[in-house]
Coordinates of C-alpha atoms in Angstrom, one line a residue:
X1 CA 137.2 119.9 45.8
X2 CA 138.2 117.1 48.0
X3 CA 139.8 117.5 51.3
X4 CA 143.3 116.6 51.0
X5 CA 145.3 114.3 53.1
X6 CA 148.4 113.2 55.0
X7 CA 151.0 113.7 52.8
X8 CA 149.5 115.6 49.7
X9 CA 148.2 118.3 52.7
X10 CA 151.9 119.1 53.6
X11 CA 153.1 118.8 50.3
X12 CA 150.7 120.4 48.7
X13 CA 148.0 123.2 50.8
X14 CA 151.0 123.7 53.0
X15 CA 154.0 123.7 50.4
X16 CA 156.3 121.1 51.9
X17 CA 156.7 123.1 54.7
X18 CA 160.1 122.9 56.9
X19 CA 160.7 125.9 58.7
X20 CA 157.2 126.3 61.1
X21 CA 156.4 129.1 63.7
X22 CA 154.5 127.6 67.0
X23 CA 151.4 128.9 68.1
X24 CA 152.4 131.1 71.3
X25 CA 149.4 133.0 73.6
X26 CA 149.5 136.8 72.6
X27 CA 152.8 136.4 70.9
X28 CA 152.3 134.5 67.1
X29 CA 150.1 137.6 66.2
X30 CA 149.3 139.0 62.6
X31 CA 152.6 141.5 62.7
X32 CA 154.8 138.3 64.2
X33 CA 153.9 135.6 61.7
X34 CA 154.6 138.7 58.8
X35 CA 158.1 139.4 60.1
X36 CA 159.2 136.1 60.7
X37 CA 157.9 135.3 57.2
X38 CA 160.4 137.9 55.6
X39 CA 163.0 135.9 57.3
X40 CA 162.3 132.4 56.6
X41 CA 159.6 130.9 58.3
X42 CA 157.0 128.4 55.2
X43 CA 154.6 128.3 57.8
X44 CA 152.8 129.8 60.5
X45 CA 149.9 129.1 63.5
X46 CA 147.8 131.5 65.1
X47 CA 148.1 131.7 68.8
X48 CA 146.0 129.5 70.7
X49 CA 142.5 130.9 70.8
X50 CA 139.7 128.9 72.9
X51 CA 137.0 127.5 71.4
X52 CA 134.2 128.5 73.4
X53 CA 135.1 132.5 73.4
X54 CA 135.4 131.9 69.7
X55 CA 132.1 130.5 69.2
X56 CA 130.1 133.5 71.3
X57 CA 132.0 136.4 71.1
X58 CA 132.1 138.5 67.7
X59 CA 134.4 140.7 69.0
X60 CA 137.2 137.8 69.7
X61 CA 136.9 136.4 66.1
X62 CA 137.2 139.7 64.9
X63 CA 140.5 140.8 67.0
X64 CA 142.0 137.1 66.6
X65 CA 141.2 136.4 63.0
X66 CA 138.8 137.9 61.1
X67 CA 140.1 141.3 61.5
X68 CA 143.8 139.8 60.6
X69 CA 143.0 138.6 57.0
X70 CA 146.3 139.1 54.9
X71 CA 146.8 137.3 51.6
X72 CA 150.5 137.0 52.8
X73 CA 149.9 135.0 55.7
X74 CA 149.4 131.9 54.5
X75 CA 149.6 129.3 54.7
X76 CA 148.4 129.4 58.1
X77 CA 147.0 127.1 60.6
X78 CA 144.1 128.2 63.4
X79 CA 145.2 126.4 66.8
X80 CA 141.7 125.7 69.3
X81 CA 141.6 124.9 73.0
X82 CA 139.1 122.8 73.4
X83 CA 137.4 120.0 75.5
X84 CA 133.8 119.6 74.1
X85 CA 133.3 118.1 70.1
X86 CA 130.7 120.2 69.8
X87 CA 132.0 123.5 70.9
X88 CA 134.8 122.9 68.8
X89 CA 134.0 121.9 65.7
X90 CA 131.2 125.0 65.8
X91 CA 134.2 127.0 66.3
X92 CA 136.3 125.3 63.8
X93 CA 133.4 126.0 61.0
X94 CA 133.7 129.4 62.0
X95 CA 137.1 130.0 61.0
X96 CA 138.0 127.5 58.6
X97 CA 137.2 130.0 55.7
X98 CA 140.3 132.1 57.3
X99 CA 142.7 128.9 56.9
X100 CA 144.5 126.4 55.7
X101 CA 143.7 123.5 58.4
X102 CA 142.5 123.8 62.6
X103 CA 145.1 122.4 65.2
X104 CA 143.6 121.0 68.5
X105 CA 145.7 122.5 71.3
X106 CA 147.0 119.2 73.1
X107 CA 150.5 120.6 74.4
X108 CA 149.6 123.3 77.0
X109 CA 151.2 122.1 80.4
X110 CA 150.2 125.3 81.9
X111 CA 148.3 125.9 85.2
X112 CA 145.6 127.9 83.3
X113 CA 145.0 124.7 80.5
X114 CA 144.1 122.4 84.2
X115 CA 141.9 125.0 85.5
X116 CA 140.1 124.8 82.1
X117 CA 140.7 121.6 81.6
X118 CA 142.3 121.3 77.8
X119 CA 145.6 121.3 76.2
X120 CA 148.0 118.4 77.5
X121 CA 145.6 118.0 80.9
X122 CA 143.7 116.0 77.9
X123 CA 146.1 113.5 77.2
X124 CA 144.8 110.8 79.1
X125 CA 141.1 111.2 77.9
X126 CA 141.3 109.2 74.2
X127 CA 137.5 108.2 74.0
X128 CA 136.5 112.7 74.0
X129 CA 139.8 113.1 72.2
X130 CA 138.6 110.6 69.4
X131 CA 135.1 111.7 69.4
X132 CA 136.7 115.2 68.8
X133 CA 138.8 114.6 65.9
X134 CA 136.3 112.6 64.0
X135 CA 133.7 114.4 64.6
X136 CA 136.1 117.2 63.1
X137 CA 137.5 115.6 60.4
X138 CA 133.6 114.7 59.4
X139 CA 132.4 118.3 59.2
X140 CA 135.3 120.6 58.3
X141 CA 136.2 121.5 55.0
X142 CA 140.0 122.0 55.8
X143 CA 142.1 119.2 57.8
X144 CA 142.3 118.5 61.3
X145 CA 146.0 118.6 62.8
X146 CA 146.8 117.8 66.6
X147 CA 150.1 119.0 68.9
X148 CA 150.8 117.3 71.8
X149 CA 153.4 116.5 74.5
X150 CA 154.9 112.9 74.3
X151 CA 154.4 110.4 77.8
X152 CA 157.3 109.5 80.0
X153 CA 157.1 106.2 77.6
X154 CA 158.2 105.8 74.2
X155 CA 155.3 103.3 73.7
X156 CA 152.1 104.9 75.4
X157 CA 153.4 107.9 73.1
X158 CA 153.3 106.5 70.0
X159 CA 150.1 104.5 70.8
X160 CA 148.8 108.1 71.8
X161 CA 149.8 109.3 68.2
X162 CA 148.4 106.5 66.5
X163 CA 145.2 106.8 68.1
X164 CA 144.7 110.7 67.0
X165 CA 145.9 109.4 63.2
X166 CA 143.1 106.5 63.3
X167 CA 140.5 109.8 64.3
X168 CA 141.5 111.8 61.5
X169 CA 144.1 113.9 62.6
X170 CA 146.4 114.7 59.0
X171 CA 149.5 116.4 60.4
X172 CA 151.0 116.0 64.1
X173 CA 153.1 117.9 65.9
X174 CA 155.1 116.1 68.6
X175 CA 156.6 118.6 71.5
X176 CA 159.8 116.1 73.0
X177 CA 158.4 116.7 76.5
X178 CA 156.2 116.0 79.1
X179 CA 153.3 118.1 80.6
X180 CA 155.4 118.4 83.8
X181 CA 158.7 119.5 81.4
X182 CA 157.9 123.6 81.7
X183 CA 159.7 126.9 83.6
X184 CA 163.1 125.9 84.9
X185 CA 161.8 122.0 84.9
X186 CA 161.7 122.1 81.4
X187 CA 165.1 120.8 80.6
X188 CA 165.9 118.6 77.3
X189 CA 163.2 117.8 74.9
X190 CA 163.5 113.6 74.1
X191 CA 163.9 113.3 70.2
X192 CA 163.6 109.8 70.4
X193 CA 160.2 110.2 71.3
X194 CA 159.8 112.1 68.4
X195 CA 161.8 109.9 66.0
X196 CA 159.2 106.7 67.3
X197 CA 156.0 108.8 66.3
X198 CA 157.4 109.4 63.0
X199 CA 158.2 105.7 62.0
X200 CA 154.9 104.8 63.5
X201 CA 152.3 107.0 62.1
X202 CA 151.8 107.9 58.3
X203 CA 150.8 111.3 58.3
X204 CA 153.4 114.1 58.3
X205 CA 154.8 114.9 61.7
X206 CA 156.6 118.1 63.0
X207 CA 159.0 118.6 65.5
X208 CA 159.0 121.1 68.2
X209 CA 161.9 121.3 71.0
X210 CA 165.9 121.8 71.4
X211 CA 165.4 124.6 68.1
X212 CA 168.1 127.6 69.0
X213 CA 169.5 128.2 65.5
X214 CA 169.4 126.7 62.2
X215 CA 171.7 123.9 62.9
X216 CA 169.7 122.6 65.2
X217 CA 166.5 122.6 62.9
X218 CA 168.6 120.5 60.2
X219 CA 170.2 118.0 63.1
X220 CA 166.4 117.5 64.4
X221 CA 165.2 116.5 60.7
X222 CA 168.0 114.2 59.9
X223 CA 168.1 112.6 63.5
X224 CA 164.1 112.5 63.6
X225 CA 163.3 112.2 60.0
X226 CA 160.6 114.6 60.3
X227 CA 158.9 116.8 57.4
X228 CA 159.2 120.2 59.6
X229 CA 160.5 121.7 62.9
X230 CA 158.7 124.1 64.8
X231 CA 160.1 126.9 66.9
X232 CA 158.8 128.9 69.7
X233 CA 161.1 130.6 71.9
X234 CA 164.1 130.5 69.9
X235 CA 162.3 132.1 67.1
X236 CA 161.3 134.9 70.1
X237 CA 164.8 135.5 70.3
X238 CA 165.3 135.6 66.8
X239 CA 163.3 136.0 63.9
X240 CA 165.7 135.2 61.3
X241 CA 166.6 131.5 63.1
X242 CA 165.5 129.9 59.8
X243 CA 167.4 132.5 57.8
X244 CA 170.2 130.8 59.8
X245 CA 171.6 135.0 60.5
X246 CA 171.9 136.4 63.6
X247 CA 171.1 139.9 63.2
X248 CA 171.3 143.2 64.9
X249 CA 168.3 143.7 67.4
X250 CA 168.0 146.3 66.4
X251 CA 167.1 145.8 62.9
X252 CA 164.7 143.4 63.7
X253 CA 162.4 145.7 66.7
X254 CA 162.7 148.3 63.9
X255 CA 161.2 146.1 61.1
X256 CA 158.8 144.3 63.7
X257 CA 157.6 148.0 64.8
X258 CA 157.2 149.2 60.9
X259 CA 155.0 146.2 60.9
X260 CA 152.9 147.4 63.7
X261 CA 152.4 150.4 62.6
X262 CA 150.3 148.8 59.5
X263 CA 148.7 145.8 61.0
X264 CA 148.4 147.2 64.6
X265 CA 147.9 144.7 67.6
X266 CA 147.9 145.6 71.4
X267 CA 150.5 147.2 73.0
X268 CA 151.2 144.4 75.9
X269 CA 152.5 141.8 72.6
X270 CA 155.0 144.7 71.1
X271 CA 156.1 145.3 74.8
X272 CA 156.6 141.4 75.6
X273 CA 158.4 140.8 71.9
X274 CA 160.7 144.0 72.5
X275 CA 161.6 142.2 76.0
X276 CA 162.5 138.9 74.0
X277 CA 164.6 140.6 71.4
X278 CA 166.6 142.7 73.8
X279 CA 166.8 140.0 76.4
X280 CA 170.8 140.2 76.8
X281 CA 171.0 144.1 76.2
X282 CA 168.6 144.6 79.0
X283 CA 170.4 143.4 81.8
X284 CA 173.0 145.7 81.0
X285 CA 170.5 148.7 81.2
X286 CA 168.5 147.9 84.0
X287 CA 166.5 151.4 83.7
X288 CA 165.7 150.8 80.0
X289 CA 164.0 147.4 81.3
X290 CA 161.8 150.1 83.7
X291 CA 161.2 152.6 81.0
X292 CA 160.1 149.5 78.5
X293 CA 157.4 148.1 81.3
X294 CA 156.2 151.6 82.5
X295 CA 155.9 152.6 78.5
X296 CA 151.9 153.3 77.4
X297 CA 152.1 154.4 73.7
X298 CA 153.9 152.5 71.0
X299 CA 155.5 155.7 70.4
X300 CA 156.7 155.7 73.9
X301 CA 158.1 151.6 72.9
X302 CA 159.7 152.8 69.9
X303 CA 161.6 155.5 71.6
X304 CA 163.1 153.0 74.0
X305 CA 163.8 151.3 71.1
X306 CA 165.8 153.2 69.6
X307 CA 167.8 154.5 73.0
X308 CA 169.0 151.1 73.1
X309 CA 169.8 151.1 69.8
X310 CA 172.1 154.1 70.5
X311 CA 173.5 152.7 74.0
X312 CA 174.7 149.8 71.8
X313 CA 176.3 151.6 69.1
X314 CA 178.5 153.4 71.9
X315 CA 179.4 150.4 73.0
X316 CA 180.4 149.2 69.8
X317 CA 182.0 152.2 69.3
X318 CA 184.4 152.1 71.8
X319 CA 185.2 148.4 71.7
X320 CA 188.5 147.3 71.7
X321 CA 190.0 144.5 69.7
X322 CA 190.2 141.4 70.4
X323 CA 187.1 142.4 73.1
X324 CA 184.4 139.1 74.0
X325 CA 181.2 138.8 74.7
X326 CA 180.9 138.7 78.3
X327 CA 178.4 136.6 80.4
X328 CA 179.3 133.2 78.4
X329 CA 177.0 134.5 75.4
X330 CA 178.2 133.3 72.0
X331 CA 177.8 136.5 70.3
X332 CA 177.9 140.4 72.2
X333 CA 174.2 141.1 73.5
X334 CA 173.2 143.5 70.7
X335 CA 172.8 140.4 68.5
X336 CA 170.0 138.1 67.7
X337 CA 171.3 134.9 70.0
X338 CA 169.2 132.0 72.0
X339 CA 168.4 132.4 75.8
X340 CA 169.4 129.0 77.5
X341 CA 166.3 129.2 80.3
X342 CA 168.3 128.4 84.1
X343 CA 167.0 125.4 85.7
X344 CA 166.0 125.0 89.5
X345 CA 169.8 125.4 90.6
X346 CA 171.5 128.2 88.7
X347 CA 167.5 130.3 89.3
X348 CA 168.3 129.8 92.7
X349 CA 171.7 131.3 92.6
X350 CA 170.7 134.1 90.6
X351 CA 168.2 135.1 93.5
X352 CA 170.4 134.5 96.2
X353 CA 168.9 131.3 97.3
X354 CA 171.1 128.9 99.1
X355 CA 171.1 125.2 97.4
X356 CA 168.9 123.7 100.3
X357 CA 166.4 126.4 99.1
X358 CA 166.7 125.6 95.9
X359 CA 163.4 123.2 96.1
X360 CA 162.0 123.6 92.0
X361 CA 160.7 126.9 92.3
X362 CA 159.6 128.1 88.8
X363 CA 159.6 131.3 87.1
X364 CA 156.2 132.5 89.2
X365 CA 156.0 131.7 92.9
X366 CA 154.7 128.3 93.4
X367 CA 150.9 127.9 94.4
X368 CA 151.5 126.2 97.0
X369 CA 153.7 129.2 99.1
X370 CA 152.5 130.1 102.3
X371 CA 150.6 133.5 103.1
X372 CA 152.7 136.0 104.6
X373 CA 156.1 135.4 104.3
X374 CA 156.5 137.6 101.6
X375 CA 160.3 136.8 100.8
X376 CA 158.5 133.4 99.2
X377 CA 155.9 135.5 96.8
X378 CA 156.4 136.0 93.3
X379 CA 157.2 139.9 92.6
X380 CA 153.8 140.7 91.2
X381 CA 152.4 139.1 94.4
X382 CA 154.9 141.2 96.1
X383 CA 153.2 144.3 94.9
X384 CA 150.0 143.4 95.5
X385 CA 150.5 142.7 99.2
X386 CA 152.2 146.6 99.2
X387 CA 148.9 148.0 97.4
X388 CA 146.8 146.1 100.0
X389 CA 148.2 144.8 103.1
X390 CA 145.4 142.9 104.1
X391 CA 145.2 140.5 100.8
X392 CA 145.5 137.3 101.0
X393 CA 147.0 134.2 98.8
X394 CA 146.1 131.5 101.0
X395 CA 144.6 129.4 98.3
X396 CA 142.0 127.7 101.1
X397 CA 140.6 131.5 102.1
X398 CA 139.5 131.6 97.8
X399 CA 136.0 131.9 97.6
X400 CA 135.3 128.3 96.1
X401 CA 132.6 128.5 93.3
X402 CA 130.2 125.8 92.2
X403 CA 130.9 125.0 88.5
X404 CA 127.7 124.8 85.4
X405 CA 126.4 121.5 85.1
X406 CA 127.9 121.8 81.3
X407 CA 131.1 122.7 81.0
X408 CA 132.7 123.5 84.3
X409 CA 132.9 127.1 84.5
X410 CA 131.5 129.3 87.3
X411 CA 127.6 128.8 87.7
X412 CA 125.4 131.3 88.3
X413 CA 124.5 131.7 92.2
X414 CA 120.6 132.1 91.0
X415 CA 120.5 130.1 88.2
X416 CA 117.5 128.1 87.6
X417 CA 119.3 125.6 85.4
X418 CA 122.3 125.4 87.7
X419 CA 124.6 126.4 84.8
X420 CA 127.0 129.6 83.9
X421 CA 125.8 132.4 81.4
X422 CA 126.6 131.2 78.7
X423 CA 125.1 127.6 78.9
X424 CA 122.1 129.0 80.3
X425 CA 121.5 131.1 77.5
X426 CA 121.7 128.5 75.3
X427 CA 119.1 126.3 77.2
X428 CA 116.1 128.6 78.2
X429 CA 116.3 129.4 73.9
X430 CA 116.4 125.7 73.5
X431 CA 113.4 125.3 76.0
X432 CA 111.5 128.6 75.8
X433 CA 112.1 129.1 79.2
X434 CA 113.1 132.0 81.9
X435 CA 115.9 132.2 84.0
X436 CA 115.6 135.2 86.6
X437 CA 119.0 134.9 87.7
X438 CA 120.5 135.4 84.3
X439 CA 118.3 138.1 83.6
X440 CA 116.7 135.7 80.5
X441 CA 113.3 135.6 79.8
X442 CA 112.4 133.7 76.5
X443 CA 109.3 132.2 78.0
X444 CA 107.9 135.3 79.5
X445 CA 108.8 137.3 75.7
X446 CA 107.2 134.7 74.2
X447 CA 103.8 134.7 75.9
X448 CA 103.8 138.8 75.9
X449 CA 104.0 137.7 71.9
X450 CA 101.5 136.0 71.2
X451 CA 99.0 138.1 73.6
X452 CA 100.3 140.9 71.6
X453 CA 99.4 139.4 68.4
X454 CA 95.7 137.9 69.4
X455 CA 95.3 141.4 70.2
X456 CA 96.5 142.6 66.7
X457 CA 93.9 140.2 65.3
X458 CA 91.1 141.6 67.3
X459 CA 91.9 145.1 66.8
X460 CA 92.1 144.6 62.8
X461 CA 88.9 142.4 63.0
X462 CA 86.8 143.3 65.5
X463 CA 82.9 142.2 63.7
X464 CA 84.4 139.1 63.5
X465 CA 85.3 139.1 67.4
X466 CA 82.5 140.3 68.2
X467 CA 80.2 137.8 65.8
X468 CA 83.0 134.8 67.5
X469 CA 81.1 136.2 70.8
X470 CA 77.5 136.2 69.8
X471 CA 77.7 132.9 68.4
X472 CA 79.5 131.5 71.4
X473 CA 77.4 133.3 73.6
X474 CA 74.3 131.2 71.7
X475 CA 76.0 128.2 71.8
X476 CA 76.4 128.5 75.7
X477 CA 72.7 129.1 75.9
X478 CA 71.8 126.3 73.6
X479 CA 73.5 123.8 75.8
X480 CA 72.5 125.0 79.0
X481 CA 69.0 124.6 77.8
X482 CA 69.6 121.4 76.4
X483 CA 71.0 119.9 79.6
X484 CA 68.0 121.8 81.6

């Protein structure tokens, strides 16, 4: 069948989707996508899974897709990190059987996408982003969609989104802010950024920022005129956001931990979504936050679970009338309810910083922080200096390693090609050749091959070896008499 296209892929493949859940690192899994699919979500994406992992390791495809196959997850979208068109469309062929289209990750404004050089730290790069997409939207059997982050300008950002339509890309997703809009920065994503993509471009577009309840979804689409809005944290905090409920937490752990239980998924994503869901409750019981981090079972997570669940109906048991939600929360902390994430002022107040201090420090300790002064270190640096005194964060004492010749990644110290593993591999195959340092000897297996088999021959026909050495013998003798 033909690949569809633009419009008649939303409409069609993906069912006029509205109501989309984001792609979110170890936290859009399997069980995820299923619950919020009981409560409204039309669409879902993977988390983001990178390309080159993908493409060599059997064990990631399985654990990130192939092992995840559910004929009620669809339709469903696979989200790549990428920065090479080769790597990724051989990754993209690789899972495109498991889908409904690939996404090319170009929204990540994390530190980890710069170090690896992908997500929105590609933004500026249009001549590999092109070569990408087309070179995608050539091979693939499914369509090619993008997300990005939008420019400080209107009109670089809609040039930006015209130039990934022209490519091939069929569906974009615009996130309303900027690569440097994350943590307490993140503030207010721009929908008129948004609302210029749309009128410029003529494939579907999605909107992702500003989504805290089902109001907001509706406002975005009429304001924007998009065909969908996508939802990330605020579906974190609650599942049924497109359901346009605010349920009891508890109701939804229990459900997301029944789900578990039949499509099972590592034990840091259960911990991480029960610390979403029970955000509010949680700094009530401080001690229930410990138990929940120290927890090593997902029988040990469900127990929690379900201590909270009692604490709460205590409390609600001995409420009084007329009682409020405390804290400025719209609803009491037992219920489903968006977390408004503190900028740089009101962080810095609830850590007992003084406003001079207040300087845009972010939810981790900045980079940049000075070695030993240990009331400027994250908490997880924190305990690392008290495991080991003598460690370091000075980011000039880091061992600085020389990156492969191909795709930037640690090399190998003894490498002949000057490349890491990986790469190397790839090469000496390519080549026949050996690489010592890697441990990879192609040419050497090769040779110890073919002796093997010239001895085979002579072993199965040894009267004609021996009458291939008479005659070459006489031959020898004929010439040397000749030339005497």
């Amino acid at each position: 069948m033909p690949k569809l296209r633009g419009e008649a892929f939303w409409r069609e493949t993906l069912r006029s989707a509205h109501y989309v859940v984001a792609p979110m690192v170890d936290q859009s899994e399997l069980a995820w996508r299923l619950l919020s699919r009981r409560h409204g979500a039309q669409l879902c994406y993977t988390p983001m899974l990178h390309a080159q992992v993908f493409l060599r390791d059997a064990n990631y495809r399985r654990e990130n897709l192939y092992g995840e196959a559910c004929p009620e997850d669809r339709p469903l979208i696979v989200q790549f990190c990428a920065n090479d068109p080769e790597v990724f469309v051989q990754a993209a062929l690789l899972a495109q059987d498991y889908c409904d289209a690939i996404d090319l990750n170009l929204g990540c404004p994390q530190m980890i996408a710069k170090r690896g050089h992908y997500g929105a730290f590609l933004q500026e790069e249009w001549d590999l982003l092109q070569r990408m997409i087309l070179l995608a939207n050539e091979k693939l059997s499914v369509p090619i969609t993008c997300k990005i982050r939008v420019f400080p300008e209107i009109d670089k950002t809609v040039k930006y989104a015209q130039m990934l339509e022209k490519a091939g890309c069929q569906l974009l997703t615009v996130h309303g802010r900027t690569k440097e809009q994350k943590g307490p920065l993140a503030g207010v994503a721009s929908w008129e950024h948004i609302q210029a993509v749309r009128k410029a471009v003529n494939i579907p577009v999605f909107a992702n920022g500003n989504i805290q309840c089902l109001s907001d979804v509706e406002e975005c689409i009429r304001k924007t005129g998009v065909h969908g809005v996508m939802s990330a944290e605020g579906n974190l905090h609650n599942p049924a956001l497109f359901e346009g409920r605010n349920p009891l937490v508890w109701e939804m752990a229990e459900e997301y931990l029944e789900i578990v239980q039949k499509y099972p998924c590592p034990l840091s994503y259960v911990r991480a979504h029960l610390f979403k869901l029970w955000h509010h409750t949680l700094q009530v019981y401080q001690h229930l936050r410990e138990e929940l981090a120290k927890v090593k079972t997902l029988e040990g997570i469900v127990d929690v679970n379900r201590e909270l669940k009692l604490r709460c109906q205590e409390e609600i048991a001995h409420q009084k009338d007329g009682e409020k939600p405390k804290e400025g929360l719209p609803f009491f902390h037992w219920i489903c309810q968006p977390y408004i994430r503190p900028g740089p002022k009101e962080r810095c107040k609830e850590n007992g910083a003084s406003e001079t201090e207040k300087g845009v420090r972010g939810k981790r300790a900045l980079e940049e922080e000075e070695d030993g002064n240990s009331e400027l270190l994250s908490k997880n640096k924190q305990k690392k200096k008290l495991r080991n005194p003598n460690k370091s964060f000075d980011p000039s004492l880091k061992p600085k390693y020389a990156k492969c010749d191909q795709c930037g990644n640690p090399k190998g110290n003894k490498c002949v090609f000057n490349m890491c593993r990986g790469c190397c591999k790839k090469r000496a195959f390519k080549e026949t050749a050996d690489c010592p340092g890697h441990g990879l000897l192609f040419k050497t297996k090769y040779e110890k091959s073919l002796s093997w088999q010239s001895s085979q021959r002579v072993i199965q026909n040894p009267d004609t070896s021996r009458r291939r050495d008479v005659d070459g013998g006489e031959t020898a003798v004929l010439e040397a008499a000749e030339n005497s």
